[in-house]
Amino acid sequence: MNLYIGDIVENTVVEGPFDRFALWVSGCSIQCIDCCNEHLFKKSSGKKINIKDLSDLITKSQEKNKIEGISLLGGEPLDQAEELYQLLSLLKSRNLGIMLYSGYYLEQINKKASQKKVLKFVDLLVDGPYLPEQRDMTRRWIGSKNQNMHFLSNRYNKNSKEFTKRNQVELVLKKSSLEAHGYPVLNLKKVK
């Protein structure tokens, strides 16, 4: 089984609490207006990666980079729910914290069996579509006021300093490109 991936950052501190492996899936049925990842709307925009190979890469990153967890972003990760479930099943023994960003609300996820079963592996869910008219720069890892943080396990404490820090941006140099990760203060695609 394969997962369509738009991007991977093996060690980041801006896509969730502590050091994380960030995985952006490609394909999004929600397609929020002014999304900062419009280039991931089409599933075919990503690279098809075997789930076992991806699991091995995450395991190596955990050993090398001492990552605490994985952040699943997109696109819309739950549009590939079965593949995501298979990946997280392979990784369950690694004791990694799982953070999932979804444009679906928790109530919607719970109504779809294929998506709901992914939640059994998720410690922290950020739910809801990005709404540009409700842009929110005051809460860490949240894009708009309609979005919520759901602590689905006891792994993370919402009162921890990790959750009260300001939003940050991290610049990553990859071969011949410079990528910005985290919460962008401005929309870079609109800057000329």
PDB file of C-alpha atoms in Angstrom:
ATOM      1  CA  MET A   1       0.000   0.000   0.000  1.00  0.00           C
ATOM      2  CA  ASN A   2       1.204   3.521  -0.830  1.00  0.00           C
ATOM      3  CA  LEU A   3       0.618   6.996   0.563  1.00  0.00           C
ATOM      4  CA  TYR A   4       0.808  10.122  -1.604  1.00  0.00           C
ATOM      5  CA  ILE A   5       3.206  12.544   0.079  1.00  0.00           C
ATOM      6  CA  GLY A   6       3.702  16.220  -0.743  1.00  0.00           C
ATOM      7  CA  ASP A   7       6.639  16.867   1.574  1.00  0.00           C
ATOM      8  CA  ILE A   8       8.626  15.475   4.485  1.00  0.00           C
ATOM      9  CA  VAL A   9      10.687  17.277   7.111  1.00  0.00           C
ATOM     10  CA  GLU A  10      12.510  14.767   9.284  1.00  0.00           C
ATOM     11  CA  ASN A  11      13.043  17.109  12.226  1.00  0.00           C
ATOM     12  CA  THR A  12      11.096  20.289  12.958  1.00  0.00           C
ATOM     13  CA  VAL A  13      10.064  22.222  16.055  1.00  0.00           C
ATOM     14  CA  VAL A  14       7.329  24.369  14.463  1.00  0.00           C
ATOM     15  CA  GLU A  15       4.689  21.848  13.354  1.00  0.00           C
ATOM     16  CA  GLY A  16       3.672  20.612  16.800  1.00  0.00           C
ATOM     17  CA  PRO A  17       5.051  20.105  20.302  1.00  0.00           C
ATOM     18  CA  PHE A  18       8.726  19.200  20.691  1.00  0.00           C
ATOM     19  CA  ASP A  19      10.942  17.775  17.930  1.00  0.00           C
ATOM     20  CA  ARG A  20       8.788  16.131  15.265  1.00  0.00           C
ATOM     21  CA  PHE A  21       8.754  14.368  11.956  1.00  0.00           C
ATOM     22  CA  ALA A  22       6.367  16.338   9.712  1.00  0.00           C
ATOM     23  CA  LEU A  23       4.561  14.605   6.891  1.00  0.00           C
ATOM     24  CA  TRP A  24       2.422  16.523   4.378  1.00  0.00           C
ATOM     25  CA  VAL A  25       0.074  14.315   2.400  1.00  0.00           C
ATOM     26  CA  SER A  26      -1.104  15.367  -1.043  1.00  0.00           C
ATOM     27  CA  GLY A  27      -4.709  15.504  -2.089  1.00  0.00           C
ATOM     28  CA  CYS A  28      -7.434  17.574  -0.467  1.00  0.00           C
ATOM     29  CA  SER A  29     -11.174  17.396  -0.995  1.00  0.00           C
ATOM     30  CA  ILE A  30     -11.781  20.467   1.218  1.00  0.00           C
ATOM     31  CA  GLN A  31      -9.555  23.006  -0.595  1.00  0.00           C
ATOM     32  CA  CYS A  32      -9.808  25.961   1.798  1.00  0.00           C
ATOM     33  CA  ILE A  33      -9.662  29.449   0.286  1.00  0.00           C
ATOM     34  CA  ASP A  34      -6.207  31.021   0.803  1.00  0.00           C
ATOM     35  CA  CYS A  35      -4.740  27.707   1.968  1.00  0.00           C
ATOM     36  CA  CYS A  36      -0.982  27.969   2.424  1.00  0.00           C
ATOM     37  CA  ASN A  37      -0.646  24.518   0.796  1.00  0.00           C
ATOM     38  CA  GLU A  38      -2.721  24.884  -2.376  1.00  0.00           C
ATOM     39  CA  HIS A  39       0.024  23.049  -4.244  1.00  0.00           C
ATOM     40  CA  LEU A  40      -1.090  19.904  -2.359  1.00  0.00           C
ATOM     41  CA  PHE A  41      -4.749  19.982  -3.457  1.00  0.00           C
ATOM     42  CA  LYS A  42      -4.218  17.322  -6.142  1.00  0.00           C
ATOM     43  CA  LYS A  43      -3.257  13.866  -4.935  1.00  0.00           C
ATOM     44  CA  SER A  44      -1.159  13.476  -8.080  1.00  0.00           C
ATOM     45  CA  SER A  45       0.970  16.482  -7.048  1.00  0.00           C
ATOM     46  CA  GLY A  46       2.649  14.255  -4.492  1.00  0.00           C
ATOM     47  CA  LYS A  47       5.027  11.360  -4.630  1.00  0.00           C
ATOM     48  CA  LYS A  48       3.736   7.848  -4.048  1.00  0.00           C
ATOM     49  CA  ILE A  49       5.663   6.223  -1.179  1.00  0.00           C
ATOM     50  CA  ASN A  50       5.344   2.670   0.087  1.00  0.00           C
ATOM     51  CA  ILE A  51       3.978   2.684   3.646  1.00  0.00           C
ATOM     52  CA  LYS A  52       6.599   0.223   4.948  1.00  0.00           C
ATOM     53  CA  ASP A  53       9.403   2.388   3.480  1.00  0.00           C
ATOM     54  CA  LEU A  54       7.852   5.480   5.077  1.00  0.00           C
ATOM     55  CA  SER A  55       7.595   3.693   8.424  1.00  0.00           C
ATOM     56  CA  ASP A  56      11.284   2.758   8.170  1.00  0.00           C
ATOM     57  CA  LEU A  57      12.218   6.382   7.385  1.00  0.00           C
ATOM     58  CA  ILE A  58      10.298   7.642  10.431  1.00  0.00           C
ATOM     59  CA  THR A  59      11.923   4.988  12.634  1.00  0.00           C
ATOM     60  CA  LYS A  60      15.396   6.028  11.422  1.00  0.00           C
ATOM     61  CA  SER A  61      14.554   9.678  12.084  1.00  0.00           C
ATOM     62  CA  GLN A  62      13.414   8.802  15.592  1.00  0.00           C
ATOM     63  CA  GLU A  63      16.724   7.089  16.278  1.00  0.00           C
ATOM     64  CA  LYS A  64      18.878   9.754  14.592  1.00  0.00           C
ATOM     65  CA  ASN A  65      17.035  12.960  15.502  1.00  0.00           C
ATOM     66  CA  LYS A  66      15.396  11.861  18.763  1.00  0.00           C
ATOM     67  CA  ILE A  67      12.001  13.069  17.518  1.00  0.00           C
ATOM     68  CA  GLU A  68       9.166  12.930  20.031  1.00  0.00           C
ATOM     69  CA  GLY A  69       6.384  12.583  17.509  1.00  0.00           C
ATOM     70  CA  ILE A  70       4.871  12.924  14.070  1.00  0.00           C
ATOM     71  CA  SER A  71       2.734  15.721  12.671  1.00  0.00           C
ATOM     72  CA  LEU A  72       0.399  14.780   9.818  1.00  0.00           C
ATOM     73  CA  LEU A  73      -0.532  17.735   7.636  1.00  0.00           C
ATOM     74  CA  GLY A  74      -1.719  18.331   4.129  1.00  0.00           C
ATOM     75  CA  GLY A  75      -3.503  18.518   1.842  1.00  0.00           C
ATOM     76  CA  GLU A  76      -6.042  16.571   3.854  1.00  0.00           C
ATOM     77  CA  PRO A  77      -4.517  13.572   5.653  1.00  0.00           C
ATOM     78  CA  LEU A  78      -7.878  11.876   6.225  1.00  0.00           C
ATOM     79  CA  ASP A  79      -8.575  11.749   2.484  1.00  0.00           C
ATOM     80  CA  GLN A  80      -6.075   8.858   2.631  1.00  0.00           C
ATOM     81  CA  ALA A  81      -7.469   7.432   5.874  1.00  0.00           C
ATOM     82  CA  GLU A  82      -6.885   3.742   5.133  1.00  0.00           C
ATOM     83  CA  GLU A  83      -3.263   4.344   4.127  1.00  0.00           C
ATOM     84  CA  LEU A  84      -2.712   6.551   7.172  1.00  0.00           C
ATOM     85  CA  TYR A  85      -4.218   3.885   9.418  1.00  0.00           C
ATOM     86  CA  GLN A  86      -1.822   1.306   7.997  1.00  0.00           C
ATOM     87  CA  LEU A  87       1.178   3.616   8.545  1.00  0.00           C
ATOM     88  CA  LEU A  88       0.219   4.414  12.133  1.00  0.00           C
ATOM     89  CA  SER A  89      -0.408   0.709  12.811  1.00  0.00           C
ATOM     90  CA  LEU A  90       3.177  -0.023  11.773  1.00  0.00           C
ATOM     91  CA  LEU A  91       4.481   2.770  14.029  1.00  0.00           C
ATOM     92  CA  LYS A  92       2.371   2.123  17.146  1.00  0.00           C
ATOM     93  CA  SER A  93       5.202   0.337  18.986  1.00  0.00           C
ATOM     94  CA  ARG A  94       7.566   3.326  18.489  1.00  0.00           C
ATOM     95  CA  ASN A  95       5.895   5.432  21.233  1.00  0.00           C
ATOM     96  CA  LEU A  96       5.638   8.517  19.037  1.00  0.00           C
ATOM     97  CA  GLY A  97       3.164  11.298  19.780  1.00  0.00           C
ATOM     98  CA  ILE A  98       0.785  11.760  16.856  1.00  0.00           C
ATOM     99  CA  MET A  99      -0.595  15.174  15.910  1.00  0.00           C
ATOM    100  CA  LEU A 100      -3.119  15.351  13.083  1.00  0.00           C
ATOM    101  CA  TYR A 101      -4.247  18.489  11.270  1.00  0.00           C
ATOM    102  CA  SER A 102      -7.570  18.004   9.494  1.00  0.00           C
ATOM    103  CA  GLY A 103      -9.965  20.323   7.732  1.00  0.00           C
ATOM    104  CA  TYR A 104     -12.770  18.059   8.896  1.00  0.00           C
ATOM    105  CA  TYR A 105     -14.359  18.733  12.284  1.00  0.00           C
ATOM    106  CA  LEU A 106     -14.151  15.985  14.906  1.00  0.00           C
ATOM    107  CA  GLU A 107     -17.903  15.395  14.594  1.00  0.00           C
ATOM    108  CA  GLN A 108     -17.497  14.764  10.846  1.00  0.00           C
ATOM    109  CA  ILE A 109     -14.539  12.436  11.391  1.00  0.00           C
ATOM    110  CA  ASN A 110     -16.485  10.392  13.934  1.00  0.00           C
ATOM    111  CA  LYS A 111     -19.257   9.769  11.361  1.00  0.00           C
ATOM    112  CA  LYS A 112     -16.929   8.133   8.835  1.00  0.00           C
ATOM    113  CA  ALA A 113     -15.600   4.752   9.992  1.00  0.00           C
ATOM    114  CA  SER A 114     -12.446   4.854   7.842  1.00  0.00           C
ATOM    115  CA  GLN A 115     -11.468   8.228   9.308  1.00  0.00           C
ATOM    116  CA  LYS A 116     -12.601   7.543  12.867  1.00  0.00           C
ATOM    117  CA  LYS A 117     -10.356   4.504  13.225  1.00  0.00           C
ATOM    118  CA  VAL A 118      -7.285   6.702  12.551  1.00  0.00           C
ATOM    119  CA  LEU A 119      -8.126   8.671  15.715  1.00  0.00           C
ATOM    120  CA  LYS A 120      -7.255   5.705  17.942  1.00  0.00           C
ATOM    121  CA  PHE A 121      -3.586   6.522  17.199  1.00  0.00           C
ATOM    122  CA  VAL A 122      -3.913  10.320  17.463  1.00  0.00           C
ATOM    123  CA  ASP A 123      -2.903  12.200  20.619  1.00  0.00           C
ATOM    124  CA  LEU A 124      -3.671  15.713  19.404  1.00  0.00           C
ATOM    125  CA  LEU A 125      -6.125  16.748  16.692  1.00  0.00           C
ATOM    126  CA  VAL A 126      -6.415  20.221  15.195  1.00  0.00           C
ATOM    127  CA  ASP A 127      -9.755  20.203  13.378  1.00  0.00           C
ATOM    128  CA  GLY A 128     -11.757  22.437  11.067  1.00  0.00           C
ATOM    129  CA  PRO A 129     -11.138  24.119   7.730  1.00  0.00           C
ATOM    130  CA  TYR A 130      -9.014  27.234   7.466  1.00  0.00           C
ATOM    131  CA  LEU A 131     -11.305  30.278   7.146  1.00  0.00           C
ATOM    132  CA  PRO A 132      -9.334  33.370   6.057  1.00  0.00           C
ATOM    133  CA  GLU A 133     -11.964  35.759   7.435  1.00  0.00           C
ATOM    134  CA  GLN A 134     -11.353  34.197  10.874  1.00  0.00           C
ATOM    135  CA  ARG A 135      -7.527  34.185  10.710  1.00  0.00           C
ATOM    136  CA  ASP A 136      -6.086  33.675  14.204  1.00  0.00           C
ATOM    137  CA  MET A 137      -2.484  34.456  15.056  1.00  0.00           C
ATOM    138  CA  THR A 138      -2.926  34.174  18.831  1.00  0.00           C
ATOM    139  CA  ARG A 139      -3.065  30.390  19.256  1.00  0.00           C
ATOM    140  CA  ARG A 140      -0.099  28.225  18.430  1.00  0.00           C
ATOM    141  CA  TRP A 141      -0.535  25.808  15.509  1.00  0.00           C
ATOM    142  CA  ILE A 142      -4.018  27.114  14.703  1.00  0.00           C
ATOM    143  CA  GLY A 143      -4.884  29.034  11.530  1.00  0.00           C
ATOM    144  CA  SER A 144      -8.396  30.377  12.157  1.00  0.00           C
ATOM    145  CA  LYS A 145     -10.775  30.907  15.080  1.00  0.00           C
ATOM    146  CA  ASN A 146     -13.146  28.098  14.054  1.00  0.00           C
ATOM    147  CA  GLN A 147     -10.403  25.483  14.483  1.00  0.00           C
ATOM    148  CA  ASN A 148     -10.028  23.526  17.702  1.00  0.00           C
ATOM    149  CA  MET A 149      -7.370  21.529  19.503  1.00  0.00           C
ATOM    150  CA  HIS A 150      -8.606  18.173  20.809  1.00  0.00           C
ATOM    151  CA  PHE A 151      -6.398  16.355  23.301  1.00  0.00           C
ATOM    152  CA  LEU A 152      -7.381  12.752  22.558  1.00  0.00           C
ATOM    153  CA  SER A 153      -4.935  11.210  25.031  1.00  0.00           C
ATOM    154  CA  ASN A 154      -2.993  12.272  28.111  1.00  0.00           C
ATOM    155  CA  ARG A 155       0.280  12.537  26.196  1.00  0.00           C
ATOM    156  CA  TYR A 156       0.211  16.327  25.898  1.00  0.00           C
ATOM    157  CA  ASN A 157      -0.822  18.937  28.455  1.00  0.00           C
ATOM    158  CA  LYS A 158      -2.489  22.060  27.073  1.00  0.00           C
ATOM    159  CA  ASN A 159      -0.917  24.066  29.934  1.00  0.00           C
ATOM    160  CA  SER A 160       2.618  23.047  28.913  1.00  0.00           C
ATOM    161  CA  LYS A 161       4.912  25.855  27.763  1.00  0.00           C
ATOM    162  CA  GLU A 162       4.969  24.218  24.311  1.00  0.00           C
ATOM    163  CA  PHE A 163       1.340  25.268  23.870  1.00  0.00           C
ATOM    164  CA  THR A 164       1.730  28.837  25.088  1.00  0.00           C
ATOM    165  CA  LYS A 165       4.726  29.911  23.010  1.00  0.00           C
ATOM    166  CA  ARG A 166       4.237  32.227  20.051  1.00  0.00           C
ATOM    167  CA  ASN A 167       3.853  30.852  16.550  1.00  0.00           C
ATOM    168  CA  GLN A 168       7.149  30.437  14.762  1.00  0.00           C
ATOM    169  CA  VAL A 169       8.415  30.006  11.239  1.00  0.00           C
ATOM    170  CA  GLU A 170      11.316  27.699  10.392  1.00  0.00           C
ATOM    171  CA  LEU A 171      13.298  28.036   7.166  1.00  0.00           C
ATOM    172  CA  VAL A 172      14.562  24.775   5.666  1.00  0.00           C
ATOM    173  CA  LEU A 173      17.132  24.643   2.875  1.00  0.00           C
ATOM    174  CA  LYS A 174      16.513  21.632   0.644  1.00  0.00           C
ATOM    175  CA  LYS A 175      18.932  21.107  -2.229  1.00  0.00           C
ATOM    176  CA  SER A 176      18.014  24.071  -4.445  1.00  0.00           C
ATOM    177  CA  SER A 177      14.982  25.449  -2.609  1.00  0.00           C
ATOM    178  CA  LEU A 178      14.189  27.311   0.582  1.00  0.00           C
ATOM    179  CA  GLU A 179      10.990  26.255   2.373  1.00  0.00           C
ATOM    180  CA  ALA A 180       9.137  28.030   5.164  1.00  0.00           C
ATOM    181  CA  HIS A 181       7.376  25.851   7.737  1.00  0.00           C
ATOM    182  CA  GLY A 182       5.259  26.722  10.738  1.00  0.00           C
ATOM    183  CA  TYR A 183       2.671  29.444  10.896  1.00  0.00           C
ATOM    184  CA  PRO A 184       3.311  32.088   8.248  1.00  0.00           C
ATOM    185  CA  VAL A 185       2.730  35.641   9.482  1.00  0.00           C
ATOM    186  CA  LEU A 186       1.896  36.682   5.952  1.00  0.00           C
ATOM    187  CA  ASN A 187       0.893  34.880   2.827  1.00  0.00           C
ATOM    188  CA  LEU A 188       4.196  34.498   0.950  1.00  0.00           C
ATOM    189  CA  LYS A 189       2.499  33.626  -2.331  1.00  0.00           C
ATOM    190  CA  LYS A 190       0.932  37.091  -2.403  1.00  0.00           C
ATOM    191  CA  VAL A 191       4.187  38.956  -1.778  1.00  0.00           C
ATOM    192  CA  LYS A 192       5.789  40.347  -4.927  1.00  0.00           C
TER     193      LYS A 192
END
